[in-house]
Amino acid sequence: MTTAAQPEEISEKVDLWLRMYRQMLAIRLFENQVNELYTRALMPGLAHLYLGEEAVAVGVCEALHRTDYITSTHRGHGHCLAKGASPDRTAGKRSWVLQGQGRLHAHCRPGDR
């Protein structure tokens, strides 16, 4: 026999789903911007886009702890953003991640979130 969910349980789930949706949307918008920069030759190197894969990164990273490390592939910026890295750091602004080189091979470390 199943029981009906309590209003606070439903509210918590809705909050989680909205947070995850917003995270997927933020990754999509980041990817669209990367694509725009790349196609206009304003970004050096290659752009291995993560378009259409946002739910994978968000779902996986939702299950992780703040202190967990992640590793990924050449399309890892979606994972890095889902783990909580800022788009500026991922896009190659002067930071420990890319040292301003403009490459999108992103890396995350604990505490970025």
mmCIF file of C-alpha atoms in Angstrom:
data_model
loop_
_atom_site.group_PDB
_atom_site.id
_atom_site.type_symbol
_atom_site.label_atom_id
_atom_site.label_comp_id
_atom_site.label_asym_id
_atom_site.label_seq_id
_atom_site.Cartn_x
_atom_site.Cartn_y
_atom_site.Cartn_z
ATOM 1 C CA MET A 1 0.000 0.000 0.000
ATOM 2 C CA THR A 2 1.337 3.431 -0.844
ATOM 3 C CA THR A 3 0.672 6.582 1.046
ATOM 4 C CA ALA A 4 0.191 10.037 -0.374
ATOM 5 C CA ALA A 5 3.183 12.337 -0.162
ATOM 6 C CA GLN A 6 3.028 15.052 2.438
ATOM 7 C CA PRO A 7 2.949 18.669 1.185
ATOM 8 C CA GLU A 8 6.441 19.377 2.555
ATOM 9 C CA GLU A 9 7.829 16.299 0.761
ATOM 10 C CA ILE A 10 6.305 17.510 -2.484
ATOM 11 C CA SER A 11 7.668 20.997 -1.903
ATOM 12 C CA GLU A 12 11.192 19.616 -1.323
ATOM 13 C CA LYS A 13 11.007 17.579 -4.522
ATOM 14 C CA VAL A 14 9.746 20.533 -6.528
ATOM 15 C CA ASP A 15 12.581 22.680 -5.135
ATOM 16 C CA LEU A 16 15.108 19.993 -6.126
ATOM 17 C CA TRP A 17 13.636 19.633 -9.616
ATOM 18 C CA LEU A 18 13.622 23.390 -10.162
ATOM 19 C CA ARG A 19 17.223 23.704 -8.951
ATOM 20 C CA MET A 20 18.295 20.914 -11.299
ATOM 21 C CA TYR A 21 16.366 22.427 -14.203
ATOM 22 C CA ARG A 22 17.991 25.818 -13.610
ATOM 23 C CA GLN A 23 21.395 24.158 -13.531
ATOM 24 C CA MET A 24 20.705 22.382 -16.832
ATOM 25 C CA LEU A 25 19.527 25.656 -18.349
ATOM 26 C CA ALA A 26 22.659 27.467 -17.143
ATOM 27 C CA ILE A 27 24.865 24.803 -18.737
ATOM 28 C CA ARG A 28 22.875 25.058 -21.988
ATOM 29 C CA LEU A 29 23.237 28.844 -22.068
ATOM 30 C CA PHE A 30 26.974 28.518 -21.397
ATOM 31 C CA GLU A 31 27.304 26.016 -24.239
ATOM 32 C CA ASN A 32 25.371 28.262 -26.610
ATOM 33 C CA GLN A 33 27.721 31.117 -25.769
ATOM 34 C CA VAL A 34 30.767 28.909 -26.321
ATOM 35 C CA ASN A 35 29.366 27.830 -29.673
ATOM 36 C CA GLU A 36 28.788 31.458 -30.654
ATOM 37 C CA LEU A 37 32.336 32.452 -29.706
ATOM 38 C CA TYR A 38 33.824 29.447 -31.458
ATOM 39 C CA THR A 39 31.888 29.864 -34.701
ATOM 40 C CA ARG A 40 32.825 33.549 -34.827
ATOM 41 C CA ALA A 41 36.512 32.590 -34.326
ATOM 42 C CA LEU A 42 36.666 34.569 -31.076
ATOM 43 C CA MET A 43 37.891 31.622 -29.027
ATOM 44 C CA PRO A 44 41.162 29.800 -29.683
ATOM 45 C CA GLY A 45 41.357 26.032 -29.879
ATOM 46 C CA LEU A 46 38.510 23.581 -30.280
ATOM 47 C CA ALA A 47 35.080 23.547 -28.709
ATOM 48 C CA HIS A 48 33.765 20.105 -27.798
ATOM 49 C CA LEU A 49 30.231 21.110 -26.921
ATOM 50 C CA TYR A 50 28.104 19.489 -24.229
ATOM 51 C CA LEU A 51 24.770 20.457 -25.796
ATOM 52 C CA GLY A 52 22.069 17.887 -25.123
ATOM 53 C CA GLU A 53 23.982 16.214 -22.293
ATOM 54 C CA GLU A 54 23.168 18.672 -19.509
ATOM 55 C CA ALA A 55 20.905 16.268 -17.602
ATOM 56 C CA VAL A 56 23.700 13.705 -17.348
ATOM 57 C CA ALA A 57 26.079 16.075 -15.598
ATOM 58 C CA VAL A 58 23.417 17.590 -13.363
ATOM 59 C CA GLY A 59 22.064 14.188 -12.349
ATOM 60 C CA VAL A 60 25.476 12.743 -11.589
ATOM 61 C CA CYS A 61 26.713 15.785 -9.704
ATOM 62 C CA GLU A 62 23.516 15.982 -7.657
ATOM 63 C CA ALA A 63 24.470 12.628 -6.137
ATOM 64 C CA LEU A 64 27.975 13.803 -5.176
ATOM 65 C CA HIS A 65 29.190 15.444 -2.000
ATOM 66 C CA ARG A 66 30.790 18.876 -2.041
ATOM 67 C CA THR A 67 34.197 17.344 -1.312
ATOM 68 C CA ASP A 68 34.018 14.706 -4.065
ATOM 69 C CA TYR A 69 36.388 14.952 -6.990
ATOM 70 C CA ILE A 70 35.215 14.465 -10.552
ATOM 71 C CA THR A 71 36.973 13.586 -13.755
ATOM 72 C CA SER A 72 35.536 13.663 -17.221
ATOM 73 C CA THR A 73 36.284 13.589 -20.918
ATOM 74 C CA HIS A 74 37.100 16.276 -23.451
ATOM 75 C CA ARG A 75 33.474 17.427 -22.980
ATOM 76 C CA GLY A 76 33.889 17.944 -19.257
ATOM 77 C CA HIS A 77 32.833 21.560 -18.885
ATOM 78 C CA GLY A 78 29.211 20.498 -18.369
ATOM 79 C CA HIS A 79 30.312 18.351 -15.447
ATOM 80 C CA CYS A 80 32.467 21.118 -14.069
ATOM 81 C CA LEU A 81 29.607 23.597 -14.195
ATOM 82 C CA ALA A 82 27.213 21.065 -12.657
ATOM 83 C CA LYS A 83 29.699 20.511 -9.837
ATOM 84 C CA GLY A 84 29.518 24.204 -9.120
ATOM 85 C CA ALA A 85 32.420 25.881 -10.891
ATOM 86 C CA SER A 86 31.657 29.368 -12.125
ATOM 87 C CA PRO A 87 31.264 29.909 -15.878
ATOM 88 C CA ASP A 88 34.066 32.512 -15.783
ATOM 89 C CA ARG A 89 36.511 29.987 -14.383
ATOM 90 C CA THR A 90 35.395 27.333 -16.848
ATOM 91 C CA ALA A 91 35.569 29.697 -19.829
ATOM 92 C CA GLY A 92 39.219 30.496 -19.297
ATOM 93 C CA LYS A 93 39.331 33.729 -17.347
ATOM 94 C CA ARG A 94 42.521 34.042 -15.341
ATOM 95 C CA SER A 95 42.183 31.342 -12.734
ATOM 96 C CA TRP A 96 43.797 28.136 -11.588
ATOM 97 C CA VAL A 97 41.689 26.180 -14.059
ATOM 98 C CA LEU A 98 42.936 27.432 -17.406
ATOM 99 C CA GLN A 99 45.359 30.231 -16.643
ATOM 100 C CA GLY A 100 43.611 32.446 -19.187
ATOM 101 C CA GLN A 101 44.530 30.224 -22.128
ATOM 102 C CA GLY A 102 40.984 30.019 -23.489
ATOM 103 C CA ARG A 103 40.836 26.235 -23.601
ATOM 104 C CA LEU A 104 37.631 24.534 -22.499
ATOM 105 C CA HIS A 105 39.129 21.375 -21.065
ATOM 106 C CA ALA A 106 37.872 22.077 -17.584
ATOM 107 C CA HIS A 107 38.856 20.574 -14.282
ATOM 108 C CA CYS A 108 37.130 20.749 -10.926
ATOM 109 C CA ARG A 109 38.411 20.331 -7.448
ATOM 110 C CA PRO A 110 36.581 20.018 -4.139
ATOM 111 C CA GLY A 111 35.252 23.259 -2.785
ATOM 112 C CA ASP A 112 34.553 24.846 -6.202
ATOM 113 C CA ARG A 113 30.879 24.678 -5.443
#
